[in-house]
Tab-separated table of C-alpha atoms in Angstrom:
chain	number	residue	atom	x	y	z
A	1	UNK	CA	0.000	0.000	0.000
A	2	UNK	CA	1.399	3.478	-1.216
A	3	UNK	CA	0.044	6.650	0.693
A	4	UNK	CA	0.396	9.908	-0.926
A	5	UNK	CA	-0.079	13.133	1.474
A	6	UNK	CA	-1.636	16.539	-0.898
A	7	UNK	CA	-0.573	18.806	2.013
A	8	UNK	CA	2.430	18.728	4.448
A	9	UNK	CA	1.215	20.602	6.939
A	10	UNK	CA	1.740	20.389	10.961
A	11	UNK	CA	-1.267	17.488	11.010
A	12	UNK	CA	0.077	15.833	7.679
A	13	UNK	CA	3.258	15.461	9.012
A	14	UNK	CA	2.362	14.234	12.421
A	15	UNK	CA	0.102	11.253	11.002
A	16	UNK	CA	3.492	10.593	8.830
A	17	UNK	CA	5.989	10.574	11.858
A	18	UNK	CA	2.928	8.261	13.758
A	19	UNK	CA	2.717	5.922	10.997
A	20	UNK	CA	6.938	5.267	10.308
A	21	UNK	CA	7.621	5.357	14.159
A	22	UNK	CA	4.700	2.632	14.797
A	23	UNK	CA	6.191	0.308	11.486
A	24	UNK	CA	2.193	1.052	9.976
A	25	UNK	CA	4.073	1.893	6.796
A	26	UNK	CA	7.533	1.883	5.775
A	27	UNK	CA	8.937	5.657	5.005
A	28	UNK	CA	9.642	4.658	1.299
A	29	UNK	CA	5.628	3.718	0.640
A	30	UNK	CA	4.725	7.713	1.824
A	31	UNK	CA	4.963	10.296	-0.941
A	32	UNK	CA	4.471	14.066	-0.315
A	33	UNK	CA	3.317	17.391	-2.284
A	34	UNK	CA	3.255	20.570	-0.231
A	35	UNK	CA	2.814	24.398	-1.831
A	36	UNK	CA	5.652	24.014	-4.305
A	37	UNK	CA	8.250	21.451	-5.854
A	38	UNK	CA	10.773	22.905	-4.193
A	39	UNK	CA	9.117	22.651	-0.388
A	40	UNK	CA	8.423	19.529	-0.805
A	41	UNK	CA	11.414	18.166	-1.592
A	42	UNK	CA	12.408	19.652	1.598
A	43	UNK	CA	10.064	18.490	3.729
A	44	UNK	CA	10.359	14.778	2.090
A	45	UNK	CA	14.371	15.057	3.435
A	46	UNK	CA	13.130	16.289	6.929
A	47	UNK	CA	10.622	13.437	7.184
A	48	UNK	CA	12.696	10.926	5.285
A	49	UNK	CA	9.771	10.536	3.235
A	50	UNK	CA	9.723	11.130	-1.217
A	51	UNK	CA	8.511	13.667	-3.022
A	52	UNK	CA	6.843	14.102	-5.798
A	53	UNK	CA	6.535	16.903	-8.218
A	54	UNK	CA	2.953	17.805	-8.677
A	55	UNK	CA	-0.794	16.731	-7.408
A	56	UNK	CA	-1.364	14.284	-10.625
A	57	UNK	CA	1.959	12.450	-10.374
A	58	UNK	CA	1.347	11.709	-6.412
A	59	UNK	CA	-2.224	10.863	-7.046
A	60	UNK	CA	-0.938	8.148	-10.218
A	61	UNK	CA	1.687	6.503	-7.469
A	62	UNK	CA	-0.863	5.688	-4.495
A	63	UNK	CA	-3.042	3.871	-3.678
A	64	UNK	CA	-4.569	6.047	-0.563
A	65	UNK	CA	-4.791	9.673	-1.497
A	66	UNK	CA	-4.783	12.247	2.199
A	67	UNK	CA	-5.817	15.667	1.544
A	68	UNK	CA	-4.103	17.540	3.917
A	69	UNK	CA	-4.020	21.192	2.787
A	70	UNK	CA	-6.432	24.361	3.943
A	71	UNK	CA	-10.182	23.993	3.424
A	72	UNK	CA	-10.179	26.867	0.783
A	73	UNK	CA	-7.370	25.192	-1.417
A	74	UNK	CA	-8.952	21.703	-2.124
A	75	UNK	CA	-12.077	22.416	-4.936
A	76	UNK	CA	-9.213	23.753	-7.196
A	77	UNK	CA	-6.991	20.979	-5.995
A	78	UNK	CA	-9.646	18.280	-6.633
A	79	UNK	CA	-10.653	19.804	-9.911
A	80	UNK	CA	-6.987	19.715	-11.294
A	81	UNK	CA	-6.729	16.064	-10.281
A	82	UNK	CA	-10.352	14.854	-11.405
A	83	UNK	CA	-9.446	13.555	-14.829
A	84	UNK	CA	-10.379	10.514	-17.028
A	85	UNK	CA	-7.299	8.758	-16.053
A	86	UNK	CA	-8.552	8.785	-12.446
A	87	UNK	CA	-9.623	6.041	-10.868
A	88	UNK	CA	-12.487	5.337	-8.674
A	89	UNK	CA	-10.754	2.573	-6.625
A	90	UNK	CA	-8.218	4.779	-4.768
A	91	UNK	CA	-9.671	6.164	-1.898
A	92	UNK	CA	-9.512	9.521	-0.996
A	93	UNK	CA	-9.013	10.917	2.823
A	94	UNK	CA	-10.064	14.376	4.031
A	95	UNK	CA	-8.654	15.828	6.895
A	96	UNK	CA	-10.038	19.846	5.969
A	97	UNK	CA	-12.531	21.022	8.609
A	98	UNK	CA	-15.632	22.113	7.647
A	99	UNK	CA	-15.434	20.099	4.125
A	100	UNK	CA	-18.414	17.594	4.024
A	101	UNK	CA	-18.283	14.602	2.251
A	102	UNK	CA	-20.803	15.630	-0.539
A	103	UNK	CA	-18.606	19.436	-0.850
A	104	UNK	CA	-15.673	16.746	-1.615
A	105	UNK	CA	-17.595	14.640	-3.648
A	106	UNK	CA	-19.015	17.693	-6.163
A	107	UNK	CA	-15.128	18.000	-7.215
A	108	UNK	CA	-14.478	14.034	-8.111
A	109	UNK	CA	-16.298	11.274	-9.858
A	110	UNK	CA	-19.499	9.942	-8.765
A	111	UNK	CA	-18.410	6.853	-7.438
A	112	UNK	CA	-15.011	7.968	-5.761
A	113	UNK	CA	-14.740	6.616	-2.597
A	114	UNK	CA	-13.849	9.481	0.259
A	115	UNK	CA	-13.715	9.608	3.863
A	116	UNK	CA	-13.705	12.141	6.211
A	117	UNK	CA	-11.487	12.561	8.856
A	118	UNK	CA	-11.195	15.039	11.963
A	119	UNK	CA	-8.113	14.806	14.158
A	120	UNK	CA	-7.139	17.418	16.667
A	121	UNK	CA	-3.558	19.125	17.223
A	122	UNK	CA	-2.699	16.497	19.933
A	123	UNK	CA	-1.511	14.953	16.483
A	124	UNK	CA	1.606	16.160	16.779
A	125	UNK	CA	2.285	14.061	20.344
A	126	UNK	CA	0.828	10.787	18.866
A	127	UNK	CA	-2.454	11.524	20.984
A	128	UNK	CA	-5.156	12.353	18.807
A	129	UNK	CA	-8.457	12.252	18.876
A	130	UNK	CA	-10.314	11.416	15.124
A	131	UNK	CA	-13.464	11.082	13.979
A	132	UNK	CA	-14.285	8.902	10.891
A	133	UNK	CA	-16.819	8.614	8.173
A	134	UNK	CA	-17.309	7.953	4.787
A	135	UNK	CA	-19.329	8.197	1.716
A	136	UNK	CA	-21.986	5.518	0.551
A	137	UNK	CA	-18.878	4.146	-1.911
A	138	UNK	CA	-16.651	2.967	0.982
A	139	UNK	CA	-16.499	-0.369	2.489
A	140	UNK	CA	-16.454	-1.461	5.936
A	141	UNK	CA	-12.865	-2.762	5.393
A	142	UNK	CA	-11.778	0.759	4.029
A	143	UNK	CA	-13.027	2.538	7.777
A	144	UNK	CA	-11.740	-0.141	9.428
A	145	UNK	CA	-8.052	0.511	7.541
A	146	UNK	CA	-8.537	4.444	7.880
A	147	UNK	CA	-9.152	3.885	11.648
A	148	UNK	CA	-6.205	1.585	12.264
A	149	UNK	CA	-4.015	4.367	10.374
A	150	UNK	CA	-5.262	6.978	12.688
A	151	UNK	CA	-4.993	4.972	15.896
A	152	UNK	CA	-0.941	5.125	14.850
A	153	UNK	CA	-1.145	9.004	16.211
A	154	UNK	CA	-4.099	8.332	19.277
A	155	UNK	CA	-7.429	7.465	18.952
A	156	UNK	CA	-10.128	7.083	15.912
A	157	UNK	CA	-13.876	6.256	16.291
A	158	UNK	CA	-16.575	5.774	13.506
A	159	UNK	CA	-19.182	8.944	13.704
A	160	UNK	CA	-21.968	9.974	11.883
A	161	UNK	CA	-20.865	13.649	9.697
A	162	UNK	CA	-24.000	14.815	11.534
A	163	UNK	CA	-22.451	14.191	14.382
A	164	UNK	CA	-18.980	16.158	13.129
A	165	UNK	CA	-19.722	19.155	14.309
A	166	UNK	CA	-20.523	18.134	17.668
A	167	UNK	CA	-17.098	15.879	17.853
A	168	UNK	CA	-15.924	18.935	17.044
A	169	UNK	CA	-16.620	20.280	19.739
A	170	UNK	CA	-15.673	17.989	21.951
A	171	UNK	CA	-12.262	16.854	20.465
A	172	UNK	CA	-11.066	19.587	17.836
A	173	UNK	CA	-11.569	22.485	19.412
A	174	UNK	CA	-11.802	21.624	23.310
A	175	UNK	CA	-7.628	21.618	23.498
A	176	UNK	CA	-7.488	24.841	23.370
A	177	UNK	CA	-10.262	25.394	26.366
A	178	UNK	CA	-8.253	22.783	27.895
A	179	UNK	CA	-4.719	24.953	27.930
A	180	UNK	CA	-6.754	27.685	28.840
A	181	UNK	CA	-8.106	26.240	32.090
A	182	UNK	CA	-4.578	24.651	32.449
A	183	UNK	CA	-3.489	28.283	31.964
A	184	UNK	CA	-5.875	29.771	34.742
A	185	UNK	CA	-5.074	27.251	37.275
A	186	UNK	CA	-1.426	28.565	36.939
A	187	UNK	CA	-1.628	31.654	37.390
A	188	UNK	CA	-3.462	30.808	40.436
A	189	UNK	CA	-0.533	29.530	41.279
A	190	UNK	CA	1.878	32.319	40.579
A	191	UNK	CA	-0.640	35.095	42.081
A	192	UNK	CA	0.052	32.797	45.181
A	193	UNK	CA	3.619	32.644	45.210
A	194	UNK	CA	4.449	29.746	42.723
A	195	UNK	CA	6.522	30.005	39.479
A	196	UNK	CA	4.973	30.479	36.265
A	197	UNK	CA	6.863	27.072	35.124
A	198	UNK	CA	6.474	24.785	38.047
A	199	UNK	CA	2.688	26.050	38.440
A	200	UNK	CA	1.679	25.128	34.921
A	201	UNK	CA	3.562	21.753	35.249
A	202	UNK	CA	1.520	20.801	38.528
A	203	UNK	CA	-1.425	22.296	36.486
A	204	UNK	CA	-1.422	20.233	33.382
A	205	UNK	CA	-0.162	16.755	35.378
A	206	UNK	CA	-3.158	17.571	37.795
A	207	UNK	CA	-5.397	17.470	34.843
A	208	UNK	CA	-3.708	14.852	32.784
A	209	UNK	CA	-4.390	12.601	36.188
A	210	UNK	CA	-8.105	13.547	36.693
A	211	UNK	CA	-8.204	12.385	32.562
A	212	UNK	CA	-6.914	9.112	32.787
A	213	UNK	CA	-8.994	8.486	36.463
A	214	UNK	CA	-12.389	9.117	34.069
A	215	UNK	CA	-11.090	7.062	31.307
A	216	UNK	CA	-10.688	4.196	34.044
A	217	UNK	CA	-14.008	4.830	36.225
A	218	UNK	CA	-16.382	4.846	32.757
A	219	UNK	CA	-18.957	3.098	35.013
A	220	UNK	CA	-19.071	6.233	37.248
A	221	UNK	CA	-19.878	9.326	36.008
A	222	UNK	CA	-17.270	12.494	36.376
A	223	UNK	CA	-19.747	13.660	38.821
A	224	UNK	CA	-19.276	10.683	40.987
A	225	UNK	CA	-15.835	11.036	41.199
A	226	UNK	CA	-16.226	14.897	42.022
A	227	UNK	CA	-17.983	13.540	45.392
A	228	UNK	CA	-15.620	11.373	46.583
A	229	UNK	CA	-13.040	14.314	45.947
A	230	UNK	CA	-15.259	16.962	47.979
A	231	UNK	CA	-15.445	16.197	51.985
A	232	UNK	CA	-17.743	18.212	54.113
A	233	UNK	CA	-16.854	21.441	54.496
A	234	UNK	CA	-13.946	21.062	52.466
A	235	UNK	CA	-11.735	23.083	50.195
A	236	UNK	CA	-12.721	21.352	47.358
A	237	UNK	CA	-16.441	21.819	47.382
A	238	UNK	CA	-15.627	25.812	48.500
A	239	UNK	CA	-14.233	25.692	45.525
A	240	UNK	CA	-16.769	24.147	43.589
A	241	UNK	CA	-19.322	26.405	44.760
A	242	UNK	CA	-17.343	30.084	43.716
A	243	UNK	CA	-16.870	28.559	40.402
A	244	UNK	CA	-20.653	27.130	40.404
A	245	UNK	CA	-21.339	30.617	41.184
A	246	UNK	CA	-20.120	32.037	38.218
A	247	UNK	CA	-22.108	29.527	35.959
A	248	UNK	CA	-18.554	27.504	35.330
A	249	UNK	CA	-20.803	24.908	33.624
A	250	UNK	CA	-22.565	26.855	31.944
A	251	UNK	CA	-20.066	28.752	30.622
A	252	UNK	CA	-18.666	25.841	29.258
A	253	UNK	CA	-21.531	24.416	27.591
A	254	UNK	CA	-22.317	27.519	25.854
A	255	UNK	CA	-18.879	27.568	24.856
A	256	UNK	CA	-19.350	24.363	22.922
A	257	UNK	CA	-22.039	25.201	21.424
A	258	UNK	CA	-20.736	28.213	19.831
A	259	UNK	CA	-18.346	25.908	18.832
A	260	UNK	CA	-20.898	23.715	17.088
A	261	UNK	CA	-22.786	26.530	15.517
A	262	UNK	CA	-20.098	28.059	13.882
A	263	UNK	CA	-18.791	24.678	12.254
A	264	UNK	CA	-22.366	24.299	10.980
A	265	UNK	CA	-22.125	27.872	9.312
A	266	UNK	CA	-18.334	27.090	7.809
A	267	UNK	CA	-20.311	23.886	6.248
């Protein structure tokens, strides 16, 4: 199997480093195109990877085809490629927020198989989260392989696209709420005497903890294990309270939904 990457990009070229450090693919079965000949050859050194020297002669080479570049670029990228000499057995990956499968699909032949694909920036640390889904053309072997690629940089599920934006949500976008929280609990820290460093570091492994204790207590509910955290009269459930106060939950749920309502606009 021969993987071609349209796109080198921060995301492209952590799902390449996942792939060769995890043996998924050997380095010499990955060929790249980024925004000219010249980058890519670059980039292809850097990532030990090959190069090719346009869209049409990486597309002719593989047999998987990831379309890694902005949103904006790929109708005149699919257009170029969407020739005769195409064929409808190589399967196409998305990775482009925002791009639904039948704004993909309008740029390709009818029966081209595509799937969509939404990883977040915890790509670049081999911790990912993806959503998957494809068009009525793919197979339930092709998600199965597009998920076992993915699971190289984290973790992949199956999802609905009307479910994307939502996953969105939840996985693409909630990092960044996530360093910000991490980022608040720091300077906690440092208004209380702490250094900026050593306060985000007990930050972030405070909250990488309380992650991995919900992944392994799925039969509780985060809300169970916020009782057995809180005694009576406690710090923790003083805590609770001020923030409670403020609508912290709130806050965050409308925060997700703006989150979901602006993905459904950009679609």
């Amino acid at each position: 199997m021969k993987l071609g990457f349209i796109g080198a990009g921060n995301m492209a070229q952590g799902i390449i480093k996942g792939l060769i450090s995890t043996n998924k693919i050997s380095s010499d079965k990955i060929i790249i195109t980024a925004s000219t000949p010249s980058r890519s050859q670059l980039l292809a050194k850097e990532l030990g990877v090959t190069s090719a020297s346009s869209n049409m002669e990486l597309v002719a080479a593989v047999d998987i085809v990831i379309l890694a570049t902005k949103p904006y670029l790929l109708p005149e990228i699919l257009r170029a490629i969407n020739t005769p000499e195409l064929a409808t057995n190589k399967l196409f990956i998305s990775i482009a927020a925002s791009l639904t499968l039948d704004s993909l699909s309008a740029h390709l032949p009818l029966e081209q198989k595509i799937i969509r694909v939404m990883p977040n920036m915890n790509i670049s640390i081999g911790h990912s989260v993806s959503a998957v889904c494809g068009n009525d053309y793919v197979s339930k072997h092709d998600i199965a392989q597009v998920i076992n690629l993915f699971e190289t940089v984290g973790s992949a599920y199956e999802v609905s696209e009307k479910d994307f934006s939502n996953f969105t949500s939840l996985a693409g976008c909630s990092p960044a709420y996530t360093y910000l929280y991490i980022d608040a609990m720091s300077r906690s820290g440092v208004k209380n005497g702490l250094p900026k460093k050593l306060a985000t570091k007990i930050a972030a492994e405070a909250v990488l903890g309380s992650a991995k204790m919900v992944l392994e207590s799925l039969d509780e509910t985060p809300w169970d294990l916020i009782d057995k955290v809180c005694s009576p009269g406690g710090t923790t459930i003083a805590g609770l309270v001020a923030l409670e106060e403020e609508a912290f939950m709130a806050t965050v749920i409308k925060g997700l939904e703006a989150t979901i309502q602006r993905d459904a606009e950009l679609s």
